[in-house]
mmCIF file of C-alpha atoms in Angstrom:
data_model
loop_
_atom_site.group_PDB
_atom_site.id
_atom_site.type_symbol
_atom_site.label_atom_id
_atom_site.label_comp_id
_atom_site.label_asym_id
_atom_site.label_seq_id
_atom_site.Cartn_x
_atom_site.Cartn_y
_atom_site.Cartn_z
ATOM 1 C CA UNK A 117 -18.603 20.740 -2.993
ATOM 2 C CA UNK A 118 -18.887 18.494 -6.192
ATOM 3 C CA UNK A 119 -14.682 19.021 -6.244
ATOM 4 C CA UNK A 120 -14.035 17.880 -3.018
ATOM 5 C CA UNK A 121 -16.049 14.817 -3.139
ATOM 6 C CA UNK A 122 -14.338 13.892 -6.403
ATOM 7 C CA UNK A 123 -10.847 14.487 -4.039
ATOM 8 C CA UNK A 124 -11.739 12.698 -1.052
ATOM 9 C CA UNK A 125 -13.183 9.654 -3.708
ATOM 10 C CA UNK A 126 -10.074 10.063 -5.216
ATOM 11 C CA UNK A 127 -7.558 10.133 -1.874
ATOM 12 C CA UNK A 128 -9.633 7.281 -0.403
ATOM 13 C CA UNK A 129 -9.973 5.086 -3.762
ATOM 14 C CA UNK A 130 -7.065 2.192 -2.933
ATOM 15 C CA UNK A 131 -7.013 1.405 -6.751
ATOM 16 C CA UNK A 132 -5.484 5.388 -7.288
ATOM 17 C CA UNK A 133 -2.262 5.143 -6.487
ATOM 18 C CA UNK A 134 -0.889 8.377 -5.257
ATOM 19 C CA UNK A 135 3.151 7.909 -5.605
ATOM 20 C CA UNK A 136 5.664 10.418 -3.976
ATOM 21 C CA UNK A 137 8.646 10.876 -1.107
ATOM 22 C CA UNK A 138 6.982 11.441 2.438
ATOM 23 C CA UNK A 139 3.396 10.595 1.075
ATOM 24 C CA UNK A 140 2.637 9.010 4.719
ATOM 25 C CA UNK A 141 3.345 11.974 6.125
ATOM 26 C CA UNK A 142 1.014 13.552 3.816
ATOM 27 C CA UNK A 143 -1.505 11.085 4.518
ATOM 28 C CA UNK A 144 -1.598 11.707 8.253
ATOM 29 C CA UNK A 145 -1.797 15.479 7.586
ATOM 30 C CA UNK A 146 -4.644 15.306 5.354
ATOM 31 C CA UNK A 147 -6.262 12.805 7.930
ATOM 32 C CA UNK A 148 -5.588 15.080 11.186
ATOM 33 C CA UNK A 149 -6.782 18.450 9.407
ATOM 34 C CA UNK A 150 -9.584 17.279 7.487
ATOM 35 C CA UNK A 151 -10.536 13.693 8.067
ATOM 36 C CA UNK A 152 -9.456 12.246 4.879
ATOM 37 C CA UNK A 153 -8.170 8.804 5.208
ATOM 38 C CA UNK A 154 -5.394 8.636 1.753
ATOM 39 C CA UNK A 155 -5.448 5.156 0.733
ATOM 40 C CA UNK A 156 -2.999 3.748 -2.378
ATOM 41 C CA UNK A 157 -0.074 5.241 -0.665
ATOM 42 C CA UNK A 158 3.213 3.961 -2.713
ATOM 43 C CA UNK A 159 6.046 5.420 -0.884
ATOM 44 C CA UNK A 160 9.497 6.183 -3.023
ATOM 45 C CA UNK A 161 11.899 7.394 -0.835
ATOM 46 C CA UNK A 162 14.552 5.112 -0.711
ATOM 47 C CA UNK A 163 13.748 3.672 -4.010
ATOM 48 C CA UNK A 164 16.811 5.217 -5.313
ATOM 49 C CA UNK A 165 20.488 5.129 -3.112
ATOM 50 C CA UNK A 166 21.004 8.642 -2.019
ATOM 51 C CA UNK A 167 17.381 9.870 -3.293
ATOM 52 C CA UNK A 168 15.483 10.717 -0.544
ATOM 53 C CA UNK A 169 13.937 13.764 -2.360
ATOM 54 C CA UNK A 170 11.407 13.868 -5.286
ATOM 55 C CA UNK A 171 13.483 16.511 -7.228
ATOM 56 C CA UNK A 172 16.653 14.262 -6.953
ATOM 57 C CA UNK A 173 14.320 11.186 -7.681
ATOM 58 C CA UNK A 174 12.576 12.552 -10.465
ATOM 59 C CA UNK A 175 15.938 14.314 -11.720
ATOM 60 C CA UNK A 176 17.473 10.386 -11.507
ATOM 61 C CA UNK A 177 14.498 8.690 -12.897
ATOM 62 C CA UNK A 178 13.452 10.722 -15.748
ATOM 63 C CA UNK A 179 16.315 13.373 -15.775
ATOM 64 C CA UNK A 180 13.419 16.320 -15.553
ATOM 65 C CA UNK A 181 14.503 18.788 -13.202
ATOM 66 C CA UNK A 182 12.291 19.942 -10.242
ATOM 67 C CA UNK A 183 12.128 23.283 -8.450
ATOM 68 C CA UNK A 184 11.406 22.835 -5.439
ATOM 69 C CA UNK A 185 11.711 26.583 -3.437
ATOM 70 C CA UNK A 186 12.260 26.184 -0.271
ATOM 71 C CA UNK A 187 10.336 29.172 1.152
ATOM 72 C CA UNK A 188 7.142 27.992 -0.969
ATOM 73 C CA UNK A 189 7.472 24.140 1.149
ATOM 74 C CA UNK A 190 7.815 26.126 4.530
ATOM 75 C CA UNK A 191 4.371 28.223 3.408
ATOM 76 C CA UNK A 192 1.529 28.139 5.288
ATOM 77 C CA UNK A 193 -0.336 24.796 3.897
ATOM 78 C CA UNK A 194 -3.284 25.537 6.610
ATOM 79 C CA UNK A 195 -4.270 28.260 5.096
ATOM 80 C CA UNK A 196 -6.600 29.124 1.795
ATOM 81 C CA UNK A 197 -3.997 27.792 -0.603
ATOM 82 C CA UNK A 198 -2.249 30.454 -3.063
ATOM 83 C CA UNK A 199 -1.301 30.451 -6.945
ATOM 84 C CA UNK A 200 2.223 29.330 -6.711
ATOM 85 C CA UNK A 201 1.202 26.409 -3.811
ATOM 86 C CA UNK A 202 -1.148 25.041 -5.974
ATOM 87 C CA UNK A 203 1.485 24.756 -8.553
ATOM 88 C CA UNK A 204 3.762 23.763 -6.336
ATOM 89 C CA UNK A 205 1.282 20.366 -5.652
ATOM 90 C CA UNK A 206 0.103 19.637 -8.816
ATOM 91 C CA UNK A 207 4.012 19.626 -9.971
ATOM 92 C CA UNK A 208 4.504 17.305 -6.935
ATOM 93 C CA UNK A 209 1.717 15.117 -7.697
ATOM 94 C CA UNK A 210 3.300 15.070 -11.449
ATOM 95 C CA UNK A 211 6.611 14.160 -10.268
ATOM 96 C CA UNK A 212 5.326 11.374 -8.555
ATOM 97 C CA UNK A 213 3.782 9.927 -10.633
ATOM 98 C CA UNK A 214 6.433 9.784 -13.421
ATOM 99 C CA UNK A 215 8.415 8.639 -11.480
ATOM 100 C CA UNK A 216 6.319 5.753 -10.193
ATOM 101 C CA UNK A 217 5.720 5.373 -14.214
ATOM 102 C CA UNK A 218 9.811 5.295 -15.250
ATOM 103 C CA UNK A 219 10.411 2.716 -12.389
ATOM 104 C CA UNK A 220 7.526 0.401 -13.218
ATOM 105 C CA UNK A 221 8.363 0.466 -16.937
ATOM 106 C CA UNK A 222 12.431 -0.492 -15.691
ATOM 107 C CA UNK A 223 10.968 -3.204 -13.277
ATOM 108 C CA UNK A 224 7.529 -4.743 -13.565
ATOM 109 C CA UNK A 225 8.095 -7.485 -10.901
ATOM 110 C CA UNK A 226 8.860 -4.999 -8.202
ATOM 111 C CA UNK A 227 6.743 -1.771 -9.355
ATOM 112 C CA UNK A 228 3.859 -2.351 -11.880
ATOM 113 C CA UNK A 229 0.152 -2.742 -10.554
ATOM 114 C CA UNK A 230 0.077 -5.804 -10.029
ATOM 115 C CA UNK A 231 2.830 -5.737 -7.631
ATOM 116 C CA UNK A 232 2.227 -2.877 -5.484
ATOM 117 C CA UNK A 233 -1.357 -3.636 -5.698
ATOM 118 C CA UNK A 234 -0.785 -6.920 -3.807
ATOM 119 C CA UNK A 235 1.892 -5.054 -1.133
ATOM 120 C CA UNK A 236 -0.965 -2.625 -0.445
ATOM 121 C CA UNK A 237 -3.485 -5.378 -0.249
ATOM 122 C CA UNK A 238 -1.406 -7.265 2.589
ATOM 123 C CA UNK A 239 -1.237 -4.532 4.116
ATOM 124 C CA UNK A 240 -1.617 -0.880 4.239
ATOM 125 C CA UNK A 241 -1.332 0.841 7.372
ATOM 126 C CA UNK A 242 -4.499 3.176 8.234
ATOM 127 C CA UNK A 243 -3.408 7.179 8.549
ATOM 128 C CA UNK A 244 -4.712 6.954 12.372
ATOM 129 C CA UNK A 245 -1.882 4.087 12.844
ATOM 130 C CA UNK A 246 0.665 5.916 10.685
ATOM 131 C CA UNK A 247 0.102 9.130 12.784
ATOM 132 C CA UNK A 248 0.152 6.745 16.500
ATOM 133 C CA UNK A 249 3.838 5.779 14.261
ATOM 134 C CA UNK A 250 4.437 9.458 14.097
ATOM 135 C CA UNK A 251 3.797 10.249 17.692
ATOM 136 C CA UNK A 252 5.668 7.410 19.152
ATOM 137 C CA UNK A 253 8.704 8.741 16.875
ATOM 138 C CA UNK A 254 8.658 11.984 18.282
ATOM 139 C CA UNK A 255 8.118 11.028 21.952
ATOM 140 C CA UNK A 256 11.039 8.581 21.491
ATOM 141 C CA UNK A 257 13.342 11.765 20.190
ATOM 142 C CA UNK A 258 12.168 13.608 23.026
ATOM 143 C CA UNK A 259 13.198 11.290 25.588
ATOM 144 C CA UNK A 260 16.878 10.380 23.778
ATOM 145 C CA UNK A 261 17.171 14.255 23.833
ATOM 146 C CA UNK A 262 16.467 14.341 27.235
ATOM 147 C CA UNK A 263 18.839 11.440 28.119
ATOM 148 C CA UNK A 264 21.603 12.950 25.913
ATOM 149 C CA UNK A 265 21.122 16.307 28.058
ATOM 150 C CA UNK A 266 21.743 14.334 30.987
ATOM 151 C CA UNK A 267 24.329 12.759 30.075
ATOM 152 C CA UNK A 268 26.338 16.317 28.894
ATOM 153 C CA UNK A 269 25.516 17.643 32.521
ATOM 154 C CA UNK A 270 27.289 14.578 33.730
ATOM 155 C CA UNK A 271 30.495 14.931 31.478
#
């Protein structure tokens, strides 16, 4: 119990920051399966032309190179979490953060504390709005798929 209370103080602290690509979507996983609201999200995708994945990031940032198996990020997160996933995280939660590191040594202004502190205090986004984002996404795909399919039978 005494380690996940130390996690959730740790997800929930906005001073932490916890740096990575798709972190939001993290967030609103961790907050719909266990009621953990992430705060001190800094989101990198995009940082980077052509970067939208950590391994590329980190590979472009730092040039360390990432595995990233496929079959282990399709594994069953839900469930008691194995050797090699837990690996897999703490890796991920590395990467992050050296990368986050490399770009606020390059650029201050734009990516030291100071700065993304301030962006995060104007305005973070709660995981319950972030995951009302997410739905609204997917019921807008839906409905552009279904117009699409329409449109087909028409042509």
């Amino acid at each position: 119990d005494g380690v996940r209370h130390a996690l959730t103080a740790t997800l929930e602290d906005r001073s932490i920051l916890k740096a990575g690509v798709g972190v939001d979507n993290d967030a609103i996983d961790l907050w719909q399966f266990w009621g953990l609201e992430v705060n001190g999200r800094v989101e990198l995708a995009g940082v980077a032309e052509r970067s939208r994945s950590l391994a590329r990031l980190l590979a472009t940032t730092t040039g360390v190179e990432l595995s990233k198996p496929k079959a282990l990020q399709a594994s069953d997160w839900a469930a008691p979490l194995g050797e090699r996933q837990v690996a897999y995280a703490a890796a991920d939660a590395w990467a992050g953060r050296a990368i986050y590191e490399r770009l606020s040594s390059l650029d201050a202004s734009s990516f030291g504390l100071d700065a993304v502190a301030a962006l995060l205090d104007a305005g973070e986004r709660s995981c319950c709005e972030l995951y009302a984002m997410r739905r609204a996404r997917q019921a807008a795909r839906a409905a552009l798929a279904d117009v699409a399919a329409q449109l087909g039978e028409e042509g």
